[in-house]
C-alpha atoms as one frame of an Amber mdcrd trajectory, in Angstrom:
protein
   9.970 -58.742 -29.163  10.640 -57.365 -25.735   9.067 -54.197 -24.578  10.952
 -50.928 -24.434  10.510 -51.035 -20.728  13.081 -53.836 -20.700  14.167 -52.430
 -23.521  23.686 -76.649 -75.574  25.171 -78.178 -76.124  25.928 -78.308 -79.792
  23.054 -77.587 -82.137  22.778 -81.213 -83.096  22.985 -82.397 -79.526  19.851
 -80.844 -78.193  20.680 -77.170 -78.122  17.309 -76.302 -76.638  18.140 -78.140
 -73.460  21.320 -76.291 -72.686  19.741 -72.890 -72.860  16.879 -73.916 -70.662
  18.850 -75.694 -68.003  21.451 -72.949 -67.880  18.679 -70.528 -67.107  17.893
 -72.599 -64.051  21.488 -72.301 -62.904  21.630 -68.537 -63.300  21.701 -66.162
 -60.336  18.355 -65.446 -58.782  16.704 -62.138 -59.425  18.227 -60.316 -56.484
  16.330 -58.377 -53.869  17.547 -54.806 -53.992  16.784 -53.797 -50.388  15.574
 -55.175 -47.072  12.715 -53.405 -45.281  11.898 -54.362 -41.679   8.907 -53.733
 -39.404   8.669 -55.167 -35.917   9.741 -55.023 -32.291  12.989 -55.497 -30.367
  13.734 -58.804 -32.073  14.334 -56.773 -35.249  15.312 -53.308 -33.938  18.879
 -52.473 -34.962  19.082 -49.092 -33.265  15.858 -47.088 -33.389  15.305 -47.714
 -29.678  18.108 -50.166 -28.989  19.782 -53.409 -29.992  18.541 -56.317 -27.901
  21.280 -58.914 -27.736  24.462 -58.986 -25.708  27.583 -57.423 -27.234  25.334
 -55.983 -29.916  28.030 -53.620 -31.159  30.067 -56.598 -32.339  27.267 -59.021
 -33.276  24.654 -58.749 -36.006  20.968 -59.359 -35.485  19.211 -61.836 -37.766
  17.900 -59.106 -40.103  21.342 -57.546 -40.494  22.669 -60.960 -41.519  19.891
 -61.319 -44.105  20.642 -57.828 -45.415  24.273 -58.833 -45.883  23.165 -61.937
 -47.771  21.509 -59.778 -50.430  24.426 -57.353 -50.550  23.038 -54.432 -48.615
  23.338 -52.864 -45.162  20.423 -52.456 -42.771  20.203 -49.058 -41.081  17.607
 -47.855 -38.540  14.922 -45.578 -39.943  15.856 -42.987 -37.316  19.133 -42.644
 -39.201  17.529 -42.553 -42.632  17.513 -46.308 -43.167  14.910 -48.938 -43.937
  14.595 -50.722 -40.595  11.482 -49.314 -38.943  11.360 -51.882 -36.117  11.206
 -50.463 -32.600  11.837 -52.152 -29.279   8.582 -52.440 -27.363   6.562 -52.484
 -30.549   3.110 -54.026 -30.771   0.711 -54.468 -33.663  -1.989 -51.964 -32.693
  -2.220 -48.666 -30.767  -4.585 -50.097 -28.161  -1.653 -51.801 -26.434   1.015
 -49.130 -26.929   0.307 -45.844 -28.669   4.000 -44.991 -29.077   5.469 -47.996
 -30.859   3.337 -49.981 -33.310   3.954 -51.729 -36.598   0.835 -49.977 -37.834
   2.644 -46.654 -37.470   5.854 -48.122 -38.907   4.160 -49.333 -42.094   2.279
 -46.053 -42.462   5.498 -44.061 -42.061   7.242 -46.127 -44.721   4.415 -45.848
 -47.255   4.112 -42.119 -46.578   7.803 -41.719 -47.440   7.350 -43.470 -50.797
   4.093 -41.918 -51.925   2.198 -45.086 -51.087   4.264 -47.344 -53.358   6.346
 -50.252 -52.121   9.468 -51.672 -53.751   8.521 -54.567 -56.099  12.092 -55.869
 -55.939  12.387 -55.497 -52.194  12.463 -58.114 -49.453  10.249 -57.189 -46.515
  10.080 -58.573 -42.974   7.006 -57.981 -40.821   7.490 -59.626 -37.414   5.345
 -58.576 -34.494   3.389 -60.184 -31.678   5.675 -60.985 -28.746   4.734 -57.937
 -26.715   1.084 -58.337 -27.730   1.109 -61.858 -26.310   2.820 -60.692 -23.141
   0.061 -58.116 -22.661  -2.553 -60.780 -23.320  -1.039 -63.214 -20.823  -0.757
 -60.540 -18.129  -4.395 -59.520 -18.548  -5.282 -62.495 -16.302  -8.641 -62.654
 -18.067  -8.948 -65.581 -20.480 -11.550 -63.863 -22.671  -9.615 -60.598 -22.819
  -6.375 -62.465 -23.497  -7.809 -64.280 -26.513  -9.353 -61.047 -27.810  -5.998
 -59.258 -27.568  -4.151 -62.075 -29.352  -6.787 -62.398 -32.074  -7.073 -58.664
 -32.715  -3.304 -58.136 -32.853  -2.840 -61.065 -35.238  -5.628 -59.843 -37.521
  -4.219 -56.320 -37.597  -0.702 -57.601 -38.244  -1.968 -59.533 -41.281  -3.794
 -56.412 -42.456  -0.534 -54.457 -42.343   1.157 -57.116 -44.469  -1.729 -56.767
 -46.906  -1.141 -52.998 -47.028   2.460 -53.631 -48.070   1.431 -56.136 -50.732
  -1.285 -53.874 -52.136   1.312 -51.119 -52.379   3.473 -53.400 -54.532   5.881
 -55.056 -52.085   7.836 -57.893 -53.678   8.192 -60.613 -51.039   7.114 -60.281
 -47.407   8.622 -62.582 -44.795   6.191 -63.099 -41.915   7.651 -65.184 -39.063
   5.513 -66.916 -36.492   5.792 -65.503 -32.989   7.854 -67.689 -30.631   6.056
 -69.117 -27.629   6.524 -66.591 -24.825   6.039 -69.558 -22.524   9.571 -70.634
 -23.471  11.158 -67.327 -22.459  12.709 -66.788 -19.008  10.304 -63.885 -18.445
   7.645 -66.420 -17.491   9.659 -67.705 -14.553  10.523 -64.159 -13.569   6.859
 -63.169 -13.552   5.940 -66.055 -11.273   8.710 -65.149  -8.822   7.900 -61.441
  -8.875   4.266 -62.125  -7.988   4.729 -65.067  -5.642   7.766 -63.730  -3.791
   7.182 -60.007  -4.101   8.919 -58.903  -0.875  12.139 -60.729  -1.780  11.854
 -60.852  -5.538  15.374 -59.607  -6.314  17.073 -62.103  -4.031  14.722 -64.828
  -5.271  15.501 -64.062  -8.922  19.219 -64.176  -8.256  18.870 -67.494  -6.442
  16.775 -68.930  -9.268  19.205 -67.888 -11.997  22.222 -68.970  -9.975  20.813
 -72.471 -10.029  19.337 -72.330 -13.527  22.418 -70.964 -15.270  24.560 -73.715
 -13.804  22.481 -76.395 -15.496  22.574 -77.959 -18.934  19.127 -78.555 -20.422
  19.554 -81.416 -22.920  15.846 -81.646 -23.753  12.438 -80.150 -22.969  11.827
 -82.343 -19.920  15.208 -81.500 -18.436  14.465 -77.841 -19.047  11.170 -77.995
 -17.169  12.806 -79.871 -14.303  15.578 -77.279 -14.106  13.046 -74.447 -13.952
  11.074 -76.202 -11.199  14.287 -76.634  -9.224  15.187 -72.992  -9.829  11.807
 -71.981  -8.434  12.539 -74.137  -5.402  15.835 -72.291  -4.985  13.946 -69.012
  -5.175  11.519 -70.246  -2.515  14.357 -70.520  -0.003  14.527 -66.725  -0.037
  10.898 -66.542   1.085  11.298 -68.387   4.350  13.805 -70.186   6.503  11.283
 -72.870   7.407  11.655 -76.012   5.208   7.951 -76.828   5.199   7.060 -73.318
   4.039   9.846 -73.439   1.460   8.436 -76.691   0.083   4.923 -75.257  -0.048
   6.157 -72.116  -1.805   8.146 -74.173  -4.310   5.140 -76.323  -5.194   2.933
 -73.258  -5.560   5.471 -71.479  -7.765   5.910 -74.568  -9.973   2.152 -75.011
 -10.326   1.722 -71.342 -11.208   4.551 -71.576 -13.740   3.088 -74.665 -15.408
  -0.357 -73.085 -15.605   0.968 -69.817 -17.018   3.138 -71.728 -19.486   0.047
 -73.526 -20.770  -1.847 -70.260 -21.136   1.081 -68.623 -22.944   1.411 -71.571
 -25.312  -2.300 -71.478 -26.104  -2.231 -67.737 -26.768   0.812 -68.162 -29.020
  -0.996 -70.821 -31.042  -4.090 -68.602 -31.265  -2.047 -65.644 -32.513  -0.059
 -67.628 -35.086  -3.077 -69.518 -36.425  -5.222 -66.384 -36.646  -2.507 -64.484
 -38.493  -1.860 -67.378 -40.876  -5.542 -67.675 -41.810  -5.771 -63.922 -42.383
  -2.571 -63.908 -44.459  -3.865 -66.751 -46.637  -7.079 -64.857 -47.193  -5.036
 -61.837 -48.262  -2.899 -63.790 -50.724   0.236 -62.368 -52.260   3.907 -63.276
 -52.094   4.177 -64.179 -48.411   7.124 -66.214 -47.135   5.954 -67.579 -43.817
   8.742 -68.882 -41.549   8.054 -70.873 -38.392  10.338 -69.408 -35.723   8.056
 -70.834 -33.054   8.593 -74.306 -34.456  12.340 -73.718 -34.761  12.610 -72.693
 -31.100  10.642 -75.766 -30.037  13.129 -77.909 -31.969  16.053 -76.183 -30.273
  14.511 -76.729 -26.833  13.955 -80.408 -27.656  17.631 -80.963 -28.578  19.770
 -77.887 -27.833  23.158 -79.556 -28.234  22.368 -80.406 -31.852  22.178 -76.688
 -32.634  25.100 -75.626 -30.447  23.286 -74.623 -27.251  23.765 -75.936 -23.732
  21.102 -74.029 -21.813  17.673 -72.938 -23.104  16.214 -71.752 -19.780  18.761
 -69.402 -18.223  20.284 -66.114 -19.341  23.782 -64.936 -20.197  23.338 -61.353
 -18.984  23.397 -60.372 -15.302  20.000 -60.588 -13.617  18.021 -57.405 -14.234
  20.249 -56.185 -17.082  18.531 -55.621 -20.409  20.106 -57.228 -23.451  20.323
 -53.762 -25.015  22.748 -52.726 -22.260  24.516 -56.031 -21.789  28.128 -56.724
 -22.660  30.183 -59.794 -21.925  32.594 -57.839 -19.720  29.907 -56.895 -17.179
  30.241 -58.394 -13.688  27.863 -61.318 -13.441  27.842 -62.100 -17.172  27.774
 -65.874 -17.642  30.119 -67.041 -20.394  30.312 -70.597 -19.088  28.061 -72.074
 -21.775  26.030 -71.292 -24.879  22.667 -69.806 -23.880  19.579 -69.442 -26.047
  18.614 -66.192 -24.298  20.603 -63.053 -23.604  18.138 -61.705 -21.047  14.650
 -62.677 -19.938  13.092 -62.047 -23.387  15.743 -61.759 -26.107  17.879 -64.283
 -28.028  21.653 -64.411 -27.961  23.756 -63.539 -31.027  24.125 -67.276 -31.650
  20.337 -67.626 -31.740  20.042 -64.643 -34.103  22.501 -66.333 -36.475  20.399
 -69.511 -36.315  17.234 -67.555 -37.132  18.950 -65.952 -40.142  20.159 -69.321
 -41.450  16.674 -70.743 -41.169  14.972 -67.798 -42.873  17.497 -67.837 -45.710
  16.940 -71.553 -46.262  13.210 -71.006 -46.699  13.754 -68.109 -49.104  16.243
 -70.171 -51.133  14.075 -73.297 -51.258  12.082 -72.552 -54.433  15.244 -71.489
 -56.280  17.016 -74.722 -55.424  14.003 -76.795 -56.441  13.862 -75.035 -59.814
  16.861 -77.182 -60.784  14.607 -80.235 -61.092  13.840 -79.327 -64.687  17.454
 -80.292 -65.356  16.484 -83.964 -65.143  14.164 -83.963 -68.130  16.371 -81.620
 -70.131  19.450 -83.769 -69.670  17.685 -86.882 -70.947  16.388 -85.030 -74.005
  19.821 -83.574 -74.663  21.513 -86.961 -74.496  18.848 -88.552 -76.662  19.226
 -85.936 -79.361  23.010 -86.100 -79.200  23.063 -89.766 -80.075  20.315 -89.338
 -82.657  22.366 -86.638 -84.398  25.245 -89.079 -84.721  22.842 -91.514 -86.371
  21.607 -88.776 -88.724  25.221 -88.153 -89.731  25.740 -91.842 -90.511  22.621
 -92.075 -92.640  23.559 -88.983 -94.662  26.894 -90.522 -95.623  25.474 -93.971
 -96.384  23.832 -94.723 -99.714  21.018 -96.932 -98.434  18.517 -98.390-100.866
  14.797 -98.351-100.265  13.858-101.189 -97.944  17.042-100.995 -95.860  16.420
-101.646 -92.178  18.801-100.243 -89.579  19.438-100.839 -85.879  21.580 -98.657
 -83.659  22.302 -98.033 -80.013  24.780 -96.496 -77.671  25.665 -94.324 -74.726
  25.237 -90.561 -74.424  26.140 -88.217 -71.598  26.935 -84.675 -70.598  28.692
 -82.909 -67.753  29.004 -79.357 -66.526  30.267 -77.349 -63.615  27.231 -75.208
 -63.010  27.214 -71.925 -61.132  23.921 -72.268 -59.320  22.590 -69.021 -57.827
  26.019 -67.623 -56.891  24.457 -64.398 -55.608  22.916 -66.423 -52.784  26.060
 -68.311 -51.913  24.595 -71.705 -52.712  27.842 -72.925 -54.222  28.773 -74.346
 -57.586  27.229 -77.609 -58.666  28.318 -80.670 -60.568  25.855 -81.984 -63.127
  26.485 -85.286 -64.905  23.913 -87.248 -66.878  24.046 -90.582 -68.664  21.632
 -92.425 -70.922  21.393 -95.659 -72.866  19.616 -95.574 -76.211  18.403 -98.088
 -78.754  16.674 -97.394 -82.053  15.701 -98.604 -85.468  15.027 -96.925 -88.802
  13.655 -97.925 -92.190  14.436 -96.517 -95.624  10.999 -96.092 -97.196  12.460
 -94.567-100.375  15.871 -93.636-101.678  15.530 -90.164-100.170  13.248 -90.742
 -97.179  13.655 -92.703 -93.970  11.817 -92.859 -90.621  12.712 -94.346 -87.263
  12.028 -94.801 -83.579  14.408 -94.556 -80.613  13.902 -95.482 -76.954  16.081
 -94.003 -74.211  16.535 -94.446 -70.492  18.556 -92.728 -67.788  19.442 -93.084
 -64.116  21.317 -90.013 -62.913  22.438 -88.389 -59.671  22.762 -84.616 -59.842
  24.108 -82.051 -57.381  23.151 -78.641 -58.761  24.312 -76.889 -55.562  26.074
 -77.568 -52.292  22.690 -77.848 -50.594  20.526 -79.630 -53.144  20.705 -82.979
 -54.925  18.356 -85.455 -56.540  18.190 -88.655 -58.555  16.400 -88.826 -61.897
  15.123 -91.939 -63.616  13.757 -91.234 -67.070  12.255 -92.922 -70.101  11.899
 -91.228 -73.473  10.564 -92.182 -76.914  11.600 -90.319 -80.060  10.240 -90.615
 -83.594  12.403 -89.169 -86.339  12.620 -88.772 -90.090  15.129 -87.637 -92.677
  14.756 -86.424 -96.260  17.496 -85.854 -98.828  17.002 -82.916-101.190  18.692
 -82.988-104.596  22.253 -84.218-104.243  23.481 -82.044-101.398  20.560 -80.882
 -99.255  18.860 -82.566 -96.305  16.172 -82.024 -93.680  15.842 -83.917 -90.396
  12.951 -83.766 -87.974  12.171 -85.473 -84.674   9.634 -85.417 -81.862  10.121
 -86.771 -78.348   8.124 -87.445 -75.218   9.586 -88.450 -71.876   8.494 -89.228
 -68.343  10.725 -88.653 -65.333  10.761 -89.800 -61.748  12.691 -87.670 -59.287
  13.487 -89.498 -56.083  15.992 -89.127 -53.300  15.544 -85.358 -53.516  17.652
 -83.867 -50.735  17.626 -80.257 -49.572  20.170 -79.589 -46.850  19.789 -76.780
 -44.332  22.584 -75.531 -42.092  21.360 -74.658 -38.598  24.315 -73.700 -36.444
  26.598 -76.749 -36.277  23.753 -79.000 -37.440  22.861 -79.960 -40.995  19.265
 -81.005 -41.514  18.184 -82.791 -44.686  14.646 -82.601 -46.027  13.663 -85.291
 -48.539  11.042 -85.602 -51.251  10.079 -87.134 -54.571   8.006 -86.154 -57.590
   7.464 -86.785 -61.306   7.936 -84.801 -64.479   7.389 -84.788 -68.228   9.272
 -83.421 -71.197   8.158 -83.087 -74.816   9.344 -81.273 -77.878  10.279 -81.239
 -81.528  12.966 -79.815 -83.784  13.730 -79.371 -87.460  17.266 -79.221 -88.822
  18.298 -78.463 -92.399  21.617 -78.216 -94.195  23.313 -78.044 -97.581  26.668
 -79.672 -98.228  28.757 -78.082-101.008  31.408 -80.404-102.486  34.819 -78.719
-102.392  36.884 -81.867-102.942  35.889 -85.407-103.899  36.112 -86.382-100.212
  35.202 -83.071 -98.568  31.918 -81.191 -98.267  31.053 -78.017 -96.379  28.003
 -75.835 -95.963  25.479 -74.090 -93.751  23.172 -75.652 -91.187  20.083 -74.243
 -89.464  17.811 -75.509 -86.728  14.676 -74.535 -84.847  13.485 -76.368 -81.744
  10.521 -76.075 -79.394  10.308 -77.764 -76.019   8.095 -77.909 -72.973   8.908
 -79.520 -69.641   6.968 -79.830 -66.411   7.650 -80.977 -62.864   4.786 -81.863
 -60.565   4.290 -80.197 -57.201   5.592 -82.080 -54.188   5.881 -81.848 -50.417
   8.913 -82.823 -48.416   8.390 -85.820 -46.166   9.382 -84.234 -42.867   7.227
 -82.275 -40.463   9.848 -79.851 -39.222  10.001 -76.077 -39.208  12.162 -76.400
 -42.338   9.888 -78.821 -44.234   8.473 -77.219 -47.365   6.093 -77.848 -50.238
   6.708 -76.671 -53.796   4.396 -75.917 -56.702   4.314 -77.189 -60.272   7.132
 -76.094 -62.551   6.845 -75.462 -66.275   9.348 -74.192 -68.792   9.201 -73.367
 -72.496  12.090 -73.120 -74.908  12.317 -71.881 -78.501  15.818 -71.895 -79.931
  17.110 -70.963 -83.338  20.619 -71.777 -84.485  22.779 -71.055 -87.525  26.154
 -72.567 -88.265  28.613 -74.153 -90.651  29.619 -77.776 -91.173  32.652 -79.602
 -92.533  32.242 -83.253 -93.536  34.942 -85.637 -94.846  34.222 -89.027 -96.457
  37.548 -90.851 -96.367  36.265 -94.392 -96.566  36.649 -96.286 -93.328  37.016
 -93.248 -91.024  34.785 -90.272 -91.794  35.286 -87.231 -89.520  33.123 -84.113
 -89.361  32.967 -80.826 -87.461  30.413 -78.114 -86.868  30.177 -74.658 -85.273
  26.855 -72.963 -84.522  25.598 -69.756 -83.019  22.542 -70.427 -80.851  19.844
 -68.017 -79.687  17.084 -68.546 -77.108  13.707 -66.993 -77.960  11.680 -68.720
 -75.233  11.511 -68.217 -71.478  14.295 -66.069 -70.085  13.480 -66.679 -66.415
  11.784 -69.443 -64.444   9.625 -69.165 -61.338   8.850 -71.701 -58.630   6.456
 -71.363 -55.712   7.110 -72.714 -52.248   6.034 -72.542 -48.626   6.712 -74.231
 -45.333   4.262 -77.088 -44.876   2.642 -75.610 -41.778   1.302 -72.494 -43.526
  -1.613 -71.758 -45.836   0.409 -69.061 -47.627   2.987 -69.371 -50.394   5.571
 -67.292 -52.221   7.408 -67.381 -55.525  11.073 -66.953 -56.433  12.365 -66.275
 -59.937  15.747 -67.164 -61.388  17.870 -64.532 -63.050  17.835 -64.245 -66.818
  19.581 -67.110 -68.549  22.314 -66.798 -71.141  20.354 -66.156 -74.324  23.112
 -66.802 -76.846  26.242 -68.920 -77.068  28.526 -70.767 -79.476  28.626 -74.529
 -79.785  31.459 -76.581 -81.287  31.213 -80.243 -82.294  33.620 -82.851 -83.594
  32.740 -86.437 -84.484  33.468 -89.393 -86.696  31.893 -92.482 -88.230  33.859
 -95.690 -88.665  32.811 -98.285 -91.252  33.797-101.542 -89.553  32.211-103.811
 -92.158  29.760-103.257 -94.978  26.880-103.681 -92.523  28.331-102.563 -89.188
  29.498 -99.064 -88.283  30.564 -97.168 -85.167  30.130 -93.517 -84.295  31.285
 -91.018 -81.675  31.010 -87.271 -81.110  31.868 -84.620 -78.537  30.548 -81.073
 -78.165  31.612 -78.065 -76.140  29.864 -74.772 -75.485  31.564 -71.415 -75.101
  30.302 -68.006 -74.046  28.119 -69.188 -71.151  28.458 -67.215 -67.918  26.605
 -69.866 -65.956  29.033 -72.692 -66.689  30.226 -74.379 -69.863  28.934 -77.819
 -70.772  30.384 -80.823 -72.528  28.392 -83.617 -74.171  29.516 -86.873 -75.715
  28.121 -90.037 -77.271  29.285 -93.272 -78.851  27.573 -96.296 -80.335  27.213
 -98.975 -82.971  24.822 -99.456 -85.875  23.931-102.206 -88.305  21.962-102.286
 -91.548  20.106-105.177 -93.131
């Protein structure tokens, strides 16, 4: 920023659902490299490294590079970080260091093609705004800000047209919040004694805590008053100078804030017009939040500087005489953040990039209900196959079904393992229309709390209706078929963001739908009077959707997310063993399952304050696995029976799952 000059479960328990939801828990498609264009906020060594103790602290972009498993090296050393301290957007402000030249140099090195799997950062504008503010001409200042913002957006468009995967474009922080503003007022208003005045101002300012924005402004006004004492020994003149300096500071702060808003708005409009996979992050908003409540984020002073007065952050170490280690500062020098602030920026950016991936877990809600519904229905199918019901028999059944798993949600991003548990209550009825044909209806409901990752949780309330039928073929064959439709309400959606010592929670709610059908067929060969065995096959098709929603907050971290859809087509082959012992009738089944539908799932997202959006895609799901089931039916009386079953998957890299159900039935 600163210038260089300061430089499934089992087949019969809804197999389709397991494959689909496991895909949503798979690692994200990883970015292979990080490419950076910008100024001293992002420069990791082309011109310098602008934060104190930079040899032992990472800048925000180096932290992000580590998050995706790579190392960020300056382009001057053959790396992919083209950012240069002192950089501006266009040559008209600085012909030596521009992001225009940086982007051109990168594309020239690749033959004009960008990396479709790469993560890009294009962050420029701080020095452009400084030049605009110092022009002292309101019309010229707005023209500079508008032109630089438009050209910056054009450079992002060049990257996208060349095939860049995802481009992160941060807003420019308000230069009116940087200490350089106070310095500029002192240097102009107290020119003959500016060095002594600056030292007096920072001596006062650094000693203060600034618990909020008002306290910060008051501290700066008092620091300007301390500087004024260097301009005269006469109290009346000192008071006049202090008032003049404070008025000049307030006026310049207003101008700087207006220019910052002009730049950020102009760039955002131009980026939206361009389209493409743009991840806008609001660093300006984040800094405003830190200034409003610094202690929440681990800072004590947002107005002063840690480095000695006049020492650039690129040359500043904590062992220099005059370095202030008494408290946590937001700024290293008059224009550059501290290492602590860089870490905060990286946490924030990563949370925005991860948002769509975390939200992709919402499809789990509808899938879990369908899985539980089908699990209990399969137990009912098993009962009906072993009962010799006459035409006209009416049946009622109901029970509990659930499933649990320890999911590995996006481990490549460090989001942590999740714990998914779902529960449903089901009630149904069926009617034997003929000796070999029955039909029925089942209604199901759920109320679940899921935590697919350390940072994301939600509650799902669902209702589902299922119609089903069964046909017996000859003496030993059978075919079952069912169709379901469900509606879901997701509420109490919580997405937690770590920002320094603080944890912020964004909340939302939305709705979803799930529909599908399946056909299952089998043949039971008698091997003993009480034992049958044979093959089983199934094909299922399912579609689920989650409506777009916006989080309720209006913070820099608040996001909106697009519609989600997912399609599943699963085939399964296996073998069954079924015993009819009289009162207790156990059975077992093993199947091999294969997913032929969607292998990955994409979700769009954006911070609420932008017109742009970007998409993230999960990694490929497990496309085959083995499912094992054991169950039993118990004939309590001639008319009343009980059932129970449990299933376990194996061969799933993204976390094995267990499902279970139990219930009662009656026939009339």
